[in-house]
Amino acid sequence: ASAIRLDDYRRPAWTVASIELDVDLGIDRTEITSRLHLRRDPAQSLPLRLDGENLELLSITLDGRALADADYRYADGVLEVAAVQDNSTLETRVRVRPAENTALEGLYLSGSRETGFLLTQCEAEGFRHITFFPDRPDVLSRYTVTLRAERARFPVLLAGGNPDGAGELPDGRHWARFVDPHPRPCYLFALVAGRLESIRRDYLTADGHNVLLVMWSEANVIDRCHYALDALERSMRWDERSYGRNYDLDVFHVVATHDFNMGAMENKGLNIFNAKYLLADPDSSTDEEYRAVEAVVAHEYFHNWTGNRVTCRDWFQLSLKEGLTVFREQQFSADMNSAPLKRIEDVSLLRRTQFPEDAGPLAHPVRPAEYREINNFYTATVYEKGSELVRMLAGRLGQDGFRRGMDLYFERHDGHAATLEDFLSALGDANQIDLKPYLAWYAQSGTPRLHAKGSYNAERREYSLTLAQLTRTTPGQPEKLPLPIPVKLALFDRHGHLLPLHLDGQALGSETVLVLDKAEQRFVFHNVPSSPVPSLLRGFSAPVVLECDYTPAELALLLAHDVDGFNRWEAGQQLAMLAFDSLQPTGDGSACKAWCDALAALFDNPSIDDALLADLLTPPGEIEFADRQSEVDPAQIHAQRQHLQQQLAQRLGVTALIARYHTLAAHAGQQLDAVSQAQRRLKRRVLDLLALLDAHQAHALAARQYASAHGMTDRLAALGVLVRDQAAQATAALADFRQRYADNPLALDKWFGEQAKLPGEPTLAVVMRLENEPAFTLKNPNRARALLGTFASANPSGFHRADGAGYRFFAERLAQLDAINPQIAARLATAFNGWQRLEPVRREAAHAALAALAAREDLSRNLNEIVANVLQ
Ligand code: B3K
Ligand code: ZN
């Protein structure tokens, strides 16, 4: 397949003003009749070309006349029809086979033939698997959808839009019709049909519109949908308050499925969710999962305005809806929970997923310049880095300015397909600010390094800060330009007090934002009474890697005193990096001592929130340590990180750890309030540390915690310690867990996942054994991700065996999975990213496994693109 390029964008020659779809549903065969009311762009003279994949064409008419064979041609995914006039109506009737659709794109079956239900997934290009259509996001149409099916087998019939009638048909069949008044792109089309239960709630929008909210799932899990329904209501209120955005249909349906390629999908009026992000109950969901449900419900809901009402002109603009919607979700979650904790979580995610992507062969700009398979570009860069870019813009404009800009964006582009330029212009125009320089962030890949160097002149009472930026070369981008980098900063004196800032004769209070927009710039602060410690990039004000030669003592000071919760944690992370280095044979261990001492002081500080303390006590992950090295040995990194944590555990001491564990355990319960969650988070961290020091006691406590746990958070934390350490008690706990959750696929995924996390050489054998469990299947994306994804992407020391057996095994599974579900295979394959920076033995082995995979001739376009790119 050839590459599709942003520069080749052309307006559609044909659009569809409205579409009527009649769908005759069946599990083996579904027939779809579509009537397209076509409009021609008078400026173009191209013939009508419609996308269509794997469609069995049954009939075709133009303005009521059956077409002769010579009038159309269907080949290679395109239906070309000759001599079509403006305003014509094209009717096609096609057949598709849902039960055979294992790729889970288009119309497919979730669950078994007997009890499962039918549903669709269209983004990015699934609609062409349902009917012939110009499958591109800049074709907006009005939809009328009529569903017909056997009532007993498909009692519930749903499509996006407002209900517009329903009734009986002969032979035990029935029908239902839906009309959507809002023009929309076809990737937002959805239907659902089957036996489903629901819970409902009335909702009155701020602008006075009555909406019925309905959550749907299979009967056995419907009582686990209440939390999501609450989260939906909170999201709707929040969007009204924060952005003045109201919901715009009479009903809002949300459906849970266990068979889904991604997290969820924002189809207009009919969101479809991976059950993992919709179902929640204390017995089977952890605190993190509750937060994830809230976040994903909000994200999909927020798409109704950022994505649906204003959509993307083409898929290169994907971050226009995704980056922006992630940002809105982050704001929402920060408001609902703790803002600094949310920021820590998001930046950790960025560093764990996006930084490595940006540093390796898969690096691409937030707005890519080309792609072969668009589904491969739903990446951490487009989502997470994209959100960071919106955050910078929002920071530049301030809260009111950003709101003004967003209002103008909606006003200008409602009902249309927009570009990133449109977005920046609206934000800028509403504030008379030129934001064009920020477009460079969307076009340039790679994480900028921000170098900071300060020097103090006591005589002149001046502190000068030199900032410099450098972005390394990435594939296809040898030259890099300086970007505008907002650097939020404060200065502390050596006692940990904030200093007032004076710059260019202006008093700026205690915090300001410097914008570095050249390769290097110097900023001079006046009236600085003593040599300060700078707190830089506060709140992570730009997605860059900060390089600043802090001493351990300076970082310890920030860790103890910074009032910016994020930067306080960040100082601890930087100090942990130095501590890690100081434990190397060449190091003197002093930074490690400084890190342990600083954390020991915080451990005893009652004013620190338990959840923040838990995060402070956690050093950067193995992937982040690896990101700084050139010849990565994951086994060694694992061992050294364990050693680092052991030092910390020793400094805190067995007695203190056990005492704290018991204090926290005394409050055991399953309440979801912030304090209870924080206690569970710290308890888990304390238990983890204790296990490094006194495994015997820790395992006894873990076994007891497992047995008496009130909810999944405590139960899984205990299981995790036992399994990771291969403790004597692990076998019984695992057996208990599997039995307890035999009928709960989401919990069973955790059972697979925890075992796939076992560090080091033994993991592979465990994974191979688990594959033979009757409950394992490559057909279910969640299950495949839980076992194979966890192994390859969340367990570096397990996957990267020196003998290469992990790579060979995984590559083989990717090929098998590819034949079933190319999107999932391609996604999992990104685990090979970074192989070029492995130490030579592993590098060679990874290369061999990848090359063997690339040599196969039967790979999908999805997997092929990832493997080819990662190899380069
Ligand atoms: N827009 C969908 C993702 C679609 C992925 C297609 N491969 C979910 C979301 O970001 O909200
Ligand atoms: Zn999204």
PDB file of N, CA and C and ligand atoms in Angstrom, residues 121 123-124 187 262-266 299-300 303 321-322 375 378 383 823, ligand 1:
ATOM      1  N   GLN A 121     -18.003  -0.868  14.800  1.00  0.00           N
ATOM      2  CA  GLN A 121     -16.917   0.069  15.099  1.00  0.00           C
ATOM      3  C   GLN A 121     -16.489   0.665  13.773  1.00  0.00           C
ATOM      4  N   GLU A 123     -14.703   4.099  13.386  1.00  0.00           N
ATOM      5  CA  GLU A 123     -13.467   4.886  13.328  1.00  0.00           C
ATOM      6  C   GLU A 123     -12.275   3.943  13.284  1.00  0.00           C
ATOM      7  N   ALA A 124     -11.303   4.147  12.415  1.00  0.00           N
ATOM      8  CA  ALA A 124     -11.256   5.254  11.501  1.00  0.00           C
ATOM      9  C   ALA A 124     -12.002   4.936  10.183  1.00  0.00           C
ATOM     10  N   TYR A 187     -17.588   8.043  10.276  1.00  0.00           N
ATOM     11  CA  TYR A 187     -16.868   7.282  11.295  1.00  0.00           C
ATOM     12  C   TYR A 187     -17.609   7.307  12.631  1.00  0.00           C
ATOM     13  N   MET A 262     -10.352  -1.009  21.295  1.00  0.00           N
ATOM     14  CA  MET A 262      -9.740   0.100  22.043  1.00  0.00           C
ATOM     15  C   MET A 262     -10.491   0.340  23.327  1.00  0.00           C
ATOM     16  N   GLY A 263     -10.349   1.542  23.878  1.00  0.00           N
ATOM     17  CA  GLY A 263     -10.994   1.841  25.151  1.00  0.00           C
ATOM     18  C   GLY A 263     -12.487   2.085  25.007  1.00  0.00           C
ATOM     19  N   ALA A 264     -12.837   2.928  24.051  1.00  0.00           N
ATOM     20  CA  ALA A 264     -14.242   3.283  23.872  1.00  0.00           C
ATOM     21  C   ALA A 264     -14.369   4.081  22.589  1.00  0.00           C
ATOM     22  N   MET A 265     -15.604   4.338  22.188  1.00  0.00           N
ATOM     23  CA  MET A 265     -15.819   5.052  20.928  1.00  0.00           C
ATOM     24  C   MET A 265     -16.980   6.027  21.058  1.00  0.00           C
ATOM     25  N   GLU A 266     -16.746   7.245  20.576  1.00  0.00           N
ATOM     26  CA  GLU A 266     -17.663   8.361  20.794  1.00  0.00           C
ATOM     27  C   GLU A 266     -18.772   8.494  19.767  1.00  0.00           C
ATOM     28  N   HIS A 299     -14.102  11.502  28.654  1.00  0.00           N
ATOM     29  CA  HIS A 299     -13.443  11.701  27.357  1.00  0.00           C
ATOM     30  C   HIS A 299     -14.441  11.496  26.206  1.00  0.00           C
ATOM     31  N   GLU A 300     -15.131  10.376  26.233  1.00  0.00           N
ATOM     32  CA  GLU A 300     -16.056  10.100  25.123  1.00  0.00           C
ATOM     33  C   GLU A 300     -17.184  11.118  25.098  1.00  0.00           C
ATOM     34  N   HIS A 303     -16.111  14.375  23.567  1.00  0.00           N
ATOM     35  CA  HIS A 303     -16.007  14.316  22.107  1.00  0.00           C
ATOM     36  C   HIS A 303     -17.274  14.834  21.434  1.00  0.00           C
ATOM     37  N   LYS A 321      -9.058  16.534  17.525  1.00  0.00           N
ATOM     38  CA  LYS A 321     -10.092  16.051  18.440  1.00  0.00           C
ATOM     39  C   LYS A 321      -9.490  15.268  19.604  1.00  0.00           C
ATOM     40  N   GLU A 322      -8.429  14.494  19.357  1.00  0.00           N
ATOM     41  CA  GLU A 322      -7.939  13.626  20.430  1.00  0.00           C
ATOM     42  C   GLU A 322      -7.092  14.386  21.461  1.00  0.00           C
ATOM     43  N   ASN A 375      -5.031   3.513  11.420  1.00  0.00           N
ATOM     44  CA  ASN A 375      -5.233   2.970  12.769  1.00  0.00           C
ATOM     45  C   ASN A 375      -3.934   2.867  13.560  1.00  0.00           C
ATOM     46  N   TYR A 378      -3.160   6.178  16.133  1.00  0.00           N
ATOM     47  CA  TYR A 378      -3.851   6.516  17.385  1.00  0.00           C
ATOM     48  C   TYR A 378      -2.842   6.286  18.502  1.00  0.00           C
ATOM     49  N   TYR A 383      -2.301  11.555  21.059  1.00  0.00           N
ATOM     50  CA  TYR A 383      -3.173  11.767  22.215  1.00  0.00           C
ATOM     51  C   TYR A 383      -2.474  12.575  23.315  1.00  0.00           C
ATOM     52  N   GLN A 823      -5.441  -4.894  13.850  1.00  0.00           N
ATOM     53  CA  GLN A 823      -5.238  -3.692  14.672  1.00  0.00           C
ATOM     54  C   GLN A 823      -4.545  -4.025  15.989  1.00  0.00           C
TER      55      GLN A 823
HETATM   56  N1  B3K B   1     -11.901   7.844  18.870  1.00  0.00           N
HETATM   57  C1  B3K B   1     -11.740   6.532  19.450  1.00  0.00           C
HETATM   58  C2  B3K B   1     -10.550   5.808  18.955  1.00  0.00           C
HETATM   59  C3  B3K B   1     -10.712   5.150  17.650  1.00  0.00           C
HETATM   60  C4  B3K B   1      -9.527   4.277  17.341  1.00  0.00           C
HETATM   61  C5  B3K B   1      -9.595   3.726  15.969  1.00  0.00           C
HETATM   62  N2  B3K B   1      -8.538   2.767  15.743  1.00  0.00           N
HETATM   63  C6  B3K B   1     -11.720   6.577  20.936  1.00  0.00           C
HETATM   64  C7  B3K B   1     -11.302   7.849  21.533  1.00  0.00           C
HETATM   65  O1  B3K B   1     -10.204   8.332  21.380  1.00  0.00           O
HETATM   66  O2  B3K B   1     -12.096   8.435  22.217  1.00  0.00           O
END
